[in-house]
Amino acid sequence: MSSFSQNFVKPLAINSRQDDEQTRIDFVTAYSQSLDVTLQQALEAEREAEWWSDIEKSSWNPFLLDYKIRFKRSPRTEDKIAAAKPSFILACFFPHLQQNQSQIKVPSSQLRLLLLVPFYYTRQEIALKRHELLRIRDEQARALGSLVLLRPQFQSSTDTYHLTKRLHQSIDPSSNIADIALFSSHTLASSKNAHNASLRTLARPSRLVRLWPRLFFGPPFVLYSIHSIYASRGTLLDLFRESKDVVKGFVLDWCIKPLVGVLETVKASKGDGTGAGLFISKEGVQADFDSLERMSLSLATDQLNYTPAQLDALSARIRLGDLTPVLKLYEEDIKSPLKSAIGGTLLRTLFIQVQKAKVDLDQALAGIDQLMKSQELTFAFVGLSPALAIVYVLGGLVRRLVRPSNTRRYGGKKERERMFWVMRRVERLLVLDPSSRDPNAKYDNKEDGQPSALTTGLLTLSINQLRTYAERYLPSSSSSPPSPSPSTFTPLPLYSAAMSSSSTTSSSASSLREAFLEDVNDLQDPELGIDQKQAVVERMWRCWGGVLGWGK
């Protein structure tokens, strides 16, 4: 019994203590094997279909794939093509045309471009294989759903004859065997052989076929590259030296020196402020102001006969920039300029005003100097900013090379996108009416609200994929108990007519993996109804859409 079906068939084994115990145990074993085989076959078919779908989406991959597989088909058909018709030649190179000769038509727009004819038929072949694989996936999912829906019947019934017959028919609808001993040797074995035969022609090409262009052209290209590098070793050495000088100049002239300038600016700004300014010194401004004050006080003493108290008041007014007494003398002297210039105070008042203008100019320059000093650190960082930008870009490139970026987290973009489509399929299956999606389904109790076998199988397949993704790629807390392994997955029927509460108690998740697995467990809980499962899906879109990039 494999890990997939251990918990699924464990409750059934408990009931094997009834009549004909050995027969029921044999049935449980066969039931477990059929679950594992059917699930693996469905997963294998879906993986191959996804691979062909990725090839089909690309613009160049179909052309490259056609080029890679031509060497595999050409030797087998070389002798037959010699005297064959054009349609037979196409069918030899494109086997899918042998099944339907009506497909041997090329659109008129492509007749002018004969080089695109192989590309056209290759895309047809890819689409055909993808659809066939999806058909096989649906068949296996229908069989898986039939097996899942058979479980409650086994729990409530003791008629192993009819149950065994249904088990055979779930794997092989044409089978009418009711002997459990023949199940593994006949029904299950024939199912495996038929599945392998179907996938043999539909699966992706072998690794050798996909890699032969690299293996064929790679060694000559490597030898040619080595020869070219050795022949250009002198030029490469010169280039290395020049690159070394460029890097050294960048580090010294663009990084170290501007950074030293910034540090010196910061150090100077923390000084006592007595250093010289950019335009004028602080001492020069103070000397000019003191000279203006002395000239004004001397004039007031000689001409206005000010007392010491009045001189102190005038000194305080001069510090505020008020020279009204001096200006009044100048206004009186200007009335008779010649007389005042020869024997008056016109020249003294005029020189005082010149000194006042010089002091005003010094103060203006001191303000500009203070403004420049306040922006000096900004100018230093402006000189350093180009180097910082280059270092930031280079550091980001190195960081992405050393450790994975966000695009490679949680399995990478491709795995997250694959889980997006799985979640979309789960929601679509829950939203649509399950009883009307599979008219060929068997053993469905539609009166009790049971889904079809195909719907149940696809849901089981999707939940298994979600669980496998979480256990493989999502991080878990080291301090938390181990998360459930694949062996704990129970593909229970995903619908229940009774909207009863879940018997499992919710635990506090301490990691992304545990929280994601809790949501997956809610999806597989048979006691939750359709509406509750739709609410779980909405919660998963809301909680995991941003983390896993599903909304981008």
Coordinates of C-alpha atoms in Angstrom, one line a residue:
M1 CA 0.0 0.0 0.0
S2 CA 1.6 3.3 -1.1
S3 CA 1.6 6.6 0.8
F4 CA -1.2 8.1 -1.3
S5 CA -3.9 5.7 -0.1
Q6 CA -2.8 4.7 3.4
N7 CA -5.2 7.1 5.2
F8 CA -7.9 6.8 2.5
V9 CA -8.3 3.0 2.9
K10 CA -7.5 2.8 6.6
P11 CA -11.1 3.3 7.8
L12 CA -12.1 0.6 5.3
A13 CA -9.7 -1.9 6.8
I14 CA -11.2 -1.5 10.2
N15 CA -14.5 -2.8 8.9
S16 CA -12.8 -5.9 7.6
R17 CA -13.6 -7.7 10.8
Q18 CA -17.0 -8.5 9.5
D19 CA -17.9 -11.6 7.6
D20 CA -15.4 -12.8 5.0
E21 CA -12.6 -10.8 6.5
Q22 CA -9.9 -11.9 4.1
T23 CA -12.0 -11.0 1.1
R24 CA -12.6 -7.5 2.3
I25 CA -8.9 -7.1 3.2
D26 CA -8.0 -8.1 -0.4
F27 CA -10.6 -5.7 -1.7
V28 CA -9.0 -2.9 0.4
T29 CA -5.6 -3.7 -1.0
A30 CA -6.8 -3.7 -4.5
Y31 CA -8.7 -0.5 -3.9
S32 CA -5.6 1.2 -2.6
Q33 CA -3.6 0.0 -5.6
S34 CA -6.2 1.3 -8.0
L35 CA -6.3 4.7 -6.4
D36 CA -2.5 5.1 -6.6
V37 CA -2.3 3.9 -10.2
T38 CA -5.2 6.0 -11.4
L39 CA -3.9 9.1 -9.7
Q40 CA -0.4 8.7 -11.1
Q41 CA -1.7 8.1 -14.6
A42 CA -3.9 11.2 -14.5
L43 CA -1.0 13.3 -13.2
E44 CA 1.3 11.9 -15.8
A45 CA -1.1 12.7 -18.6
E46 CA -1.7 16.2 -17.3
R47 CA 2.1 16.9 -17.0
E48 CA 2.6 15.9 -20.6
A49 CA -0.3 18.0 -21.7
E50 CA 1.1 21.0 -19.8
W51 CA 4.5 20.5 -21.5
W52 CA 2.9 20.5 -25.0
S53 CA 0.8 23.6 -24.0
D54 CA 4.0 25.5 -23.0
I55 CA 5.5 24.6 -26.4
E56 CA 2.4 25.7 -28.2
K57 CA 2.3 29.1 -26.5
S58 CA 5.7 30.0 -27.7
S59 CA 6.4 31.5 -31.2
W60 CA 9.7 29.7 -31.8
N61 CA 9.5 26.5 -29.7
P62 CA 7.3 24.7 -32.3
F63 CA 9.8 25.4 -35.0
L64 CA 12.8 24.4 -32.9
L65 CA 10.9 21.2 -31.8
D66 CA 10.2 20.3 -35.4
Y67 CA 13.9 20.8 -36.2
K68 CA 14.9 18.5 -33.3
I69 CA 12.6 15.6 -34.1
R70 CA 13.2 15.5 -37.9
F71 CA 16.4 13.5 -37.5
K72 CA 14.4 10.9 -35.5
R73 CA 11.7 10.5 -38.2
S74 CA 13.8 10.9 -41.4
P75 CA 15.7 7.6 -41.3
R76 CA 12.6 5.6 -40.8
T77 CA 10.8 7.0 -43.8
E78 CA 13.7 7.7 -46.2
D79 CA 13.1 4.7 -48.4
K80 CA 9.4 5.1 -48.5
I81 CA 9.5 8.7 -49.5
A82 CA 11.5 8.1 -52.6
A83 CA 8.5 7.2 -54.8
A84 CA 5.7 8.5 -52.6
K85 CA 3.1 11.2 -53.3
P86 CA 3.4 14.6 -51.6
S87 CA 0.6 13.8 -49.1
F88 CA 2.3 10.5 -48.1
I89 CA 5.6 12.4 -47.6
L90 CA 3.9 14.9 -45.3
A91 CA 2.2 12.0 -43.4
C92 CA 5.6 10.3 -43.0
F93 CA 7.1 13.4 -41.4
F94 CA 3.9 14.3 -39.5
P95 CA 2.4 11.1 -38.2
H96 CA -0.8 12.8 -37.0
L97 CA -1.8 13.3 -40.7
Q98 CA -2.1 9.6 -41.2
Q99 CA -5.2 9.6 -39.0
N100 CA -7.0 12.4 -40.9
Q101 CA -6.0 13.1 -44.5
S102 CA -8.3 16.1 -44.6
Q103 CA -5.8 18.0 -42.4
I104 CA -3.2 17.9 -45.2
K105 CA -4.2 21.4 -46.3
V106 CA -2.1 24.5 -46.1
P107 CA -3.7 28.0 -46.0
S108 CA -3.2 29.9 -49.2
S109 CA -1.2 32.6 -47.4
Q110 CA 1.3 30.0 -46.4
L111 CA 1.7 28.4 -49.8
R112 CA 3.9 31.3 -50.7
L113 CA 6.2 30.6 -47.8
L114 CA 7.1 26.9 -48.1
L115 CA 9.5 27.2 -45.2
L116 CA 6.5 27.7 -42.9
V117 CA 4.7 24.5 -44.0
P118 CA 6.6 22.2 -41.5
F119 CA 5.9 24.8 -38.8
Y120 CA 2.2 24.8 -39.6
Y121 CA 1.9 21.0 -39.4
T122 CA 4.0 20.9 -36.3
R123 CA 1.6 23.2 -34.5
Q124 CA -1.2 21.0 -35.6
E125 CA 0.6 17.9 -34.2
I126 CA 1.2 19.7 -30.9
A127 CA -2.4 20.7 -30.6
L128 CA -3.6 17.2 -31.4
K129 CA -1.3 15.6 -28.8
R130 CA -2.3 18.1 -26.2
H131 CA -6.0 17.4 -26.7
E132 CA -5.4 13.6 -26.7
L133 CA -3.5 13.9 -23.4
L134 CA -6.3 16.0 -21.9
R135 CA -8.8 13.3 -23.0
I136 CA -6.7 10.6 -21.3
R137 CA -6.5 12.8 -18.2
D138 CA -10.2 13.2 -18.1
E139 CA -10.7 9.4 -18.5
Q140 CA -8.3 8.7 -15.7
A141 CA -10.0 11.5 -13.6
R142 CA -13.3 9.9 -14.2
A143 CA -12.0 6.5 -13.1
L144 CA -10.4 8.2 -10.0
G145 CA -13.8 9.9 -9.2
S146 CA -15.6 6.6 -9.5
L147 CA -13.2 5.0 -7.1
V148 CA -13.6 7.9 -4.6
L149 CA -17.4 7.7 -4.9
L150 CA -17.2 3.9 -4.3
R151 CA -15.8 4.4 -0.8
P152 CA -19.1 5.3 1.1
Q153 CA -20.8 2.4 -0.7
F154 CA -18.2 0.0 0.6
Q155 CA -18.6 1.4 4.2
S156 CA -22.3 0.8 4.1
S157 CA -22.4 -2.5 2.2
T158 CA -21.1 -6.0 2.8
D159 CA -21.7 -7.3 -0.8
T160 CA -18.1 -7.6 -1.9
Y161 CA -19.2 -9.3 -5.2
H162 CA -20.9 -6.3 -6.6
L163 CA -18.3 -3.9 -5.1
T164 CA -15.5 -5.9 -6.7
K165 CA -17.4 -5.8 -10.0
R166 CA -17.7 -2.0 -9.7
L167 CA -14.0 -1.7 -8.9
H168 CA -13.1 -3.6 -12.1
Q169 CA -15.5 -1.4 -14.1
S170 CA -14.0 1.8 -12.6
I171 CA -10.6 0.9 -14.0
D172 CA -12.0 -0.8 -17.2
P173 CA -15.6 0.1 -18.1
S174 CA -15.8 -2.9 -20.5
S175 CA -14.8 -5.4 -17.7
N176 CA -17.4 -7.7 -16.2
I177 CA -15.1 -9.5 -13.8
A178 CA -16.1 -9.9 -10.2
D179 CA -13.0 -11.8 -8.9
I180 CA -10.7 -9.7 -6.7
A181 CA -7.9 -12.2 -7.3
L182 CA -7.8 -11.3 -11.0
F183 CA -7.8 -7.5 -10.3
S184 CA -4.1 -6.9 -9.9
S185 CA -3.1 -9.5 -12.5
H186 CA -5.6 -8.7 -15.2
T187 CA -7.6 -5.5 -14.9
L188 CA -5.0 -3.3 -13.3
A189 CA -2.1 -4.7 -15.4
S190 CA -4.1 -4.2 -18.6
S191 CA -4.9 -0.7 -17.6
K192 CA -1.3 0.1 -17.0
N193 CA -0.3 -1.4 -20.4
A194 CA -3.0 0.5 -22.2
H195 CA -2.1 3.8 -20.6
N196 CA 1.6 3.3 -21.3
A197 CA 0.9 2.5 -24.9
S198 CA -1.3 5.6 -25.3
L199 CA 1.3 7.9 -23.8
R200 CA 4.2 6.3 -25.7
T201 CA 3.2 8.3 -28.9
L202 CA 1.9 11.3 -27.1
A203 CA 4.6 12.0 -24.5
R204 CA 7.3 14.6 -25.0
P205 CA 10.3 13.6 -27.0
S206 CA 13.2 12.0 -25.1
R207 CA 15.9 14.1 -23.5
L208 CA 18.4 12.9 -26.2
V209 CA 16.0 14.2 -29.0
R210 CA 15.6 17.5 -27.2
L211 CA 19.3 18.0 -26.6
W212 CA 20.9 16.7 -29.8
P213 CA 21.4 20.2 -31.4
R214 CA 23.4 21.2 -28.3
L215 CA 25.3 18.0 -28.2
F216 CA 26.0 18.2 -31.9
F217 CA 26.9 21.9 -32.3
G218 CA 28.1 22.5 -28.7
P219 CA 31.6 20.9 -28.8
P220 CA 32.6 22.5 -32.1
F221 CA 31.4 25.9 -30.8
V222 CA 33.3 25.4 -27.6
L223 CA 36.5 24.5 -29.4
Y224 CA 36.1 27.4 -31.8
S225 CA 35.6 29.8 -28.8
I226 CA 38.6 28.4 -27.0
H227 CA 40.7 28.8 -30.1
S228 CA 39.5 32.4 -30.7
I229 CA 40.2 33.3 -27.0
Y230 CA 43.7 31.9 -27.2
A231 CA 44.4 33.7 -30.5
S232 CA 43.2 37.0 -29.0
R233 CA 45.0 36.6 -25.7
G234 CA 47.1 39.8 -26.2
T235 CA 44.0 41.9 -26.9
L236 CA 42.2 40.4 -23.9
L237 CA 45.1 41.1 -21.6
D238 CA 45.1 44.8 -22.7
L239 CA 41.4 44.9 -22.2
F240 CA 41.8 43.4 -18.8
R241 CA 44.4 46.1 -17.9
E242 CA 42.3 48.9 -19.2
S243 CA 39.3 47.5 -17.3
K244 CA 41.4 47.4 -14.2
D245 CA 42.4 51.0 -14.6
V246 CA 38.8 52.0 -15.2
V247 CA 37.6 50.2 -12.1
K248 CA 40.4 51.7 -10.0
G249 CA 39.6 55.2 -11.3
F250 CA 35.9 54.8 -10.6
V251 CA 36.6 53.6 -7.1
L252 CA 39.1 56.4 -6.3
D253 CA 37.7 59.4 -8.2
W254 CA 34.0 58.7 -8.1
C255 CA 33.6 56.9 -4.8
I256 CA 36.4 57.5 -2.3
K257 CA 37.2 61.2 -3.0
P258 CA 33.6 62.4 -3.0
L259 CA 32.9 60.4 0.1
V260 CA 36.0 62.0 1.8
G261 CA 34.7 65.4 0.8
V262 CA 31.3 64.6 2.4
L263 CA 33.0 63.5 5.6
E264 CA 35.2 66.7 5.7
T265 CA 32.1 68.8 5.2
V266 CA 30.3 67.1 8.1
K267 CA 33.4 67.5 10.2
A268 CA 33.7 71.3 9.4
S269 CA 30.0 71.8 10.2
K270 CA 30.6 70.4 13.7
G271 CA 33.4 72.9 14.4
D272 CA 33.2 76.1 16.4
G273 CA 32.2 78.2 13.5
T274 CA 35.4 80.4 13.5
G275 CA 36.7 79.2 10.2
A276 CA 36.9 81.4 7.1
G277 CA 33.8 81.7 5.0
L278 CA 33.5 81.3 1.3
F279 CA 33.3 85.0 0.4
I280 CA 34.1 87.0 3.5
S281 CA 35.4 86.3 7.0
K282 CA 33.4 86.9 10.2
E283 CA 36.2 89.0 11.7
G284 CA 36.2 91.3 8.6
V285 CA 32.5 92.0 9.0
Q286 CA 32.9 92.7 12.7
A287 CA 35.8 95.1 12.1
D288 CA 33.9 97.1 9.5
F289 CA 30.9 97.4 11.9
D290 CA 33.1 98.5 14.8
S291 CA 34.7 101.2 12.5
L292 CA 31.2 102.5 11.6
E293 CA 30.3 102.7 15.3
R294 CA 33.4 104.6 16.2
M295 CA 33.0 107.1 13.4
S296 CA 29.4 107.7 14.3
L297 CA 30.1 108.2 18.0
S298 CA 33.0 110.5 17.3
L299 CA 30.9 112.7 15.1
A300 CA 28.1 112.8 17.7
T301 CA 30.7 113.8 20.4
D302 CA 32.3 116.6 18.3
Q303 CA 29.2 118.1 16.7
L304 CA 26.2 117.1 18.8
N305 CA 27.9 117.2 22.2
Y306 CA 26.2 114.0 23.4
T307 CA 26.6 112.9 27.0
P308 CA 27.8 109.4 27.8
A309 CA 24.2 108.3 28.3
Q310 CA 23.2 109.6 24.9
L311 CA 26.3 108.0 23.4
D312 CA 25.3 104.6 24.8
A313 CA 21.8 105.0 23.4
L314 CA 23.3 106.0 20.0
S315 CA 25.6 102.9 20.1
A316 CA 22.6 100.7 20.7
R317 CA 20.7 102.3 17.8
I318 CA 23.7 101.9 15.5
R319 CA 23.8 98.1 16.2
L320 CA 20.2 98.0 15.0
G321 CA 21.2 99.9 11.8
D322 CA 19.7 103.3 12.8
L323 CA 21.9 106.3 12.0
T324 CA 19.2 109.0 12.2
P325 CA 21.4 111.6 14.1
V326 CA 24.2 111.3 11.5
L327 CA 21.7 111.5 8.6
K328 CA 20.2 114.7 10.1
L329 CA 23.7 116.3 10.1
Y330 CA 24.2 115.2 6.5
E331 CA 20.8 116.7 5.5
E332 CA 21.8 120.0 7.1
D333 CA 25.2 120.0 5.4
I334 CA 23.9 119.2 2.0
K335 CA 21.9 122.5 2.1
S336 CA 25.2 124.4 1.7
P337 CA 27.6 121.8 0.2
L338 CA 30.6 124.0 -0.5
K339 CA 30.6 125.7 2.8
S340 CA 30.0 122.4 4.7
A341 CA 32.7 120.6 2.6
I342 CA 35.3 123.2 3.5
G343 CA 34.6 124.0 7.1
G344 CA 31.7 121.7 8.0
T345 CA 31.0 118.0 8.6
L346 CA 29.8 117.1 5.1
L347 CA 32.8 114.9 4.3
R348 CA 32.6 113.1 7.7
T349 CA 28.9 112.3 7.3
L350 CA 29.6 111.2 3.7
F351 CA 32.4 108.8 4.7
I352 CA 30.1 107.4 7.5
Q353 CA 27.5 106.6 4.8
V354 CA 30.2 105.0 2.7
Q355 CA 31.2 102.9 5.7
K356 CA 27.5 102.0 6.3
A357 CA 27.2 100.8 2.7
K358 CA 30.3 98.7 3.2
V359 CA 28.9 97.2 6.3
D360 CA 25.6 96.4 4.6
L361 CA 27.5 94.7 1.7
D362 CA 29.5 92.7 4.2
Q363 CA 26.3 91.5 5.9
A364 CA 24.7 90.5 2.6
L365 CA 27.8 88.5 1.7
A366 CA 27.8 86.9 5.1
G367 CA 24.2 85.8 4.6
I368 CA 25.1 84.3 1.2
D369 CA 28.1 82.7 2.7
Q370 CA 25.9 81.1 5.5
L371 CA 23.5 79.9 2.8
M372 CA 26.3 78.3 0.8
K373 CA 27.6 76.6 3.9
S374 CA 24.2 75.2 4.7
Q375 CA 24.0 73.6 1.2
E376 CA 27.6 72.5 1.1
L377 CA 26.7 69.0 2.2
T378 CA 24.0 68.8 -0.4
F379 CA 26.5 69.7 -3.1
A380 CA 28.9 67.1 -1.8
F381 CA 26.2 64.4 -2.1
V382 CA 25.3 65.5 -5.6
G383 CA 28.9 64.8 -6.6
L384 CA 28.6 61.4 -5.0
S385 CA 25.2 60.4 -6.3
P386 CA 26.3 59.1 -9.7
A387 CA 28.7 56.7 -8.1
L388 CA 26.0 55.6 -5.6
A389 CA 23.6 54.9 -8.4
I390 CA 26.1 52.8 -10.3
V391 CA 27.1 50.9 -7.1
Y392 CA 23.4 50.3 -6.3
V393 CA 22.7 48.8 -9.8
L394 CA 25.8 46.6 -9.7
G395 CA 25.0 45.5 -6.2
G396 CA 21.5 44.5 -7.2
L397 CA 22.8 42.4 -10.1
V398 CA 25.3 40.7 -7.8
R399 CA 22.6 40.1 -5.2
R400 CA 20.2 38.5 -7.7
L401 CA 23.1 36.2 -8.9
V402 CA 24.1 35.2 -5.4
R403 CA 20.6 34.6 -3.9
P404 CA 17.3 33.9 -5.6
S405 CA 15.0 36.9 -6.2
N406 CA 11.3 37.1 -5.5
T407 CA 10.5 35.7 -8.9
R408 CA 12.2 32.4 -8.0
R409 CA 10.6 32.1 -4.6
Y410 CA 8.0 29.5 -3.8
G411 CA 8.9 27.3 -6.7
G412 CA 9.4 30.0 -9.3
K413 CA 7.1 31.9 -11.6
K414 CA 6.2 28.8 -13.6
E415 CA 5.1 26.7 -10.6
R416 CA 3.1 29.6 -9.1
E417 CA 1.4 30.1 -12.5
R418 CA 0.6 26.4 -12.7
M419 CA -1.0 26.6 -9.2
F420 CA -3.0 29.6 -10.4
W421 CA -4.6 27.5 -13.1
V422 CA -5.2 24.6 -10.7
M423 CA -7.0 27.0 -8.3
R424 CA -9.0 28.4 -11.2
R425 CA -10.1 24.8 -12.1
V426 CA -11.1 24.1 -8.5
E427 CA -13.3 27.2 -8.4
R428 CA -14.8 26.5 -11.8
L429 CA -15.7 22.9 -10.8
L430 CA -17.3 24.2 -7.5
V431 CA -19.2 27.0 -9.2
L432 CA -20.6 24.9 -12.1
D433 CA -23.4 22.4 -11.6
P434 CA -21.4 19.2 -11.1
S435 CA -24.3 16.9 -11.9
S436 CA -24.6 18.2 -15.5
R437 CA -21.0 18.3 -16.5
D438 CA -20.5 14.6 -17.1
P439 CA -23.4 12.9 -18.8
N440 CA -21.4 9.6 -19.1
A441 CA -20.5 9.3 -15.5
K442 CA -21.6 6.2 -13.6
Y443 CA -22.3 5.3 -10.1
D444 CA -23.4 8.8 -9.2
N445 CA -26.1 9.4 -6.7
K446 CA -27.4 12.6 -8.2
E447 CA -30.5 12.5 -6.0
D448 CA -28.2 12.9 -3.0
G449 CA -26.3 15.8 -4.5
Q450 CA -23.2 13.8 -5.3
P451 CA -21.0 15.2 -8.1
S452 CA -20.2 13.3 -11.2
A453 CA -17.2 11.0 -11.3
L454 CA -15.3 13.3 -13.6
T455 CA -15.9 16.3 -11.4
T456 CA -14.8 14.4 -8.3
G457 CA -11.7 13.0 -10.0
L458 CA -10.6 16.5 -11.3
L459 CA -11.2 18.0 -7.8
T460 CA -9.2 15.2 -6.2
L461 CA -6.4 15.6 -8.8
S462 CA -6.3 19.4 -8.2
I463 CA -6.2 19.1 -4.4
N464 CA -3.4 16.6 -4.7
Q465 CA -1.5 19.0 -6.8
L466 CA -2.0 21.9 -4.4
R467 CA -0.9 19.7 -1.5
T468 CA 2.2 18.5 -3.3
Y469 CA 3.1 22.1 -4.2
A470 CA 2.8 23.3 -0.6
E471 CA 4.9 20.5 0.8
R472 CA 7.6 20.9 -1.8
Y473 CA 8.0 24.7 -2.2
L474 CA 6.3 26.6 0.7
P475 CA 8.5 27.3 3.8
S476 CA 7.7 25.7 7.1
S477 CA 8.5 26.8 10.6
S478 CA 11.3 24.8 12.2
S479 CA 9.7 25.1 15.6
S480 CA 6.3 23.9 14.5
P481 CA 5.3 20.2 14.3
P482 CA 5.9 18.6 10.9
S483 CA 3.4 19.3 8.3
P484 CA 1.4 16.5 6.8
S485 CA 3.2 14.4 4.3
P486 CA 1.7 13.1 1.0
S487 CA 0.8 10.0 2.9
T488 CA -1.8 11.9 4.9
F489 CA -3.7 13.0 1.8
T490 CA -7.2 11.6 1.9
P491 CA -9.2 12.0 -1.4
L492 CA -12.5 12.0 0.3
P493 CA -15.7 12.9 -1.6
L494 CA -15.7 16.6 -2.0
Y495 CA -19.4 17.2 -1.6
S496 CA -21.8 16.4 1.2
A497 CA -25.5 16.8 1.3
A498 CA -25.4 17.5 5.0
M499 CA -23.9 20.9 5.8
S500 CA -22.5 19.8 9.1
S501 CA -19.6 21.4 10.8
S502 CA -16.1 20.0 10.4
S503 CA -15.0 17.5 13.0
T504 CA -11.4 18.7 12.8
T505 CA -10.4 21.5 15.0
S506 CA -8.6 24.4 13.5
S507 CA -5.1 25.0 14.7
S508 CA -3.0 28.1 14.6
A509 CA -0.7 28.0 11.6
S510 CA 2.9 29.3 12.2
S511 CA 4.2 29.1 8.6
L512 CA 3.1 29.5 5.1
R513 CA 3.0 25.8 4.4
E514 CA 0.8 25.0 7.4
A515 CA -1.6 27.8 6.6
F516 CA -1.8 26.7 3.0
L517 CA -2.3 23.1 4.0
E518 CA -5.1 24.1 6.3
D519 CA -7.0 25.6 3.4
V520 CA -6.4 22.5 1.3
N521 CA -7.7 20.3 4.2
D522 CA -10.8 22.5 4.2
L523 CA -11.3 21.9 0.5
Q524 CA -11.1 18.1 1.0
D525 CA -13.2 18.0 4.1
P526 CA -16.4 15.9 3.3
E527 CA -18.4 17.6 6.0
L528 CA -18.2 21.0 4.2
G529 CA -20.8 21.8 1.6
I530 CA -20.4 23.5 -1.8
D531 CA -21.0 27.0 -0.5
Q532 CA -18.5 26.6 2.3
K533 CA -15.9 25.2 -0.1
Q534 CA -16.5 28.2 -2.4
A535 CA -15.9 30.5 0.6
V536 CA -12.6 28.5 1.2
V537 CA -11.6 29.2 -2.4
E538 CA -12.4 32.9 -2.0
R539 CA -10.2 33.0 1.1
M540 CA -7.4 31.3 -0.7
W541 CA -7.6 33.8 -3.5
R542 CA -7.6 36.7 -1.0
C543 CA -4.8 35.4 1.3
W544 CA -2.5 33.7 -1.3
G545 CA -3.1 35.9 -4.3
G546 CA -0.6 38.5 -3.3
V547 CA 1.9 36.1 -1.7
L548 CA 2.1 33.8 -4.6
G549 CA 1.7 36.5 -7.3
W550 CA -1.6 35.1 -8.6
G551 CA -3.0 38.7 -8.9
K552 CA -0.1 39.9 -11.1

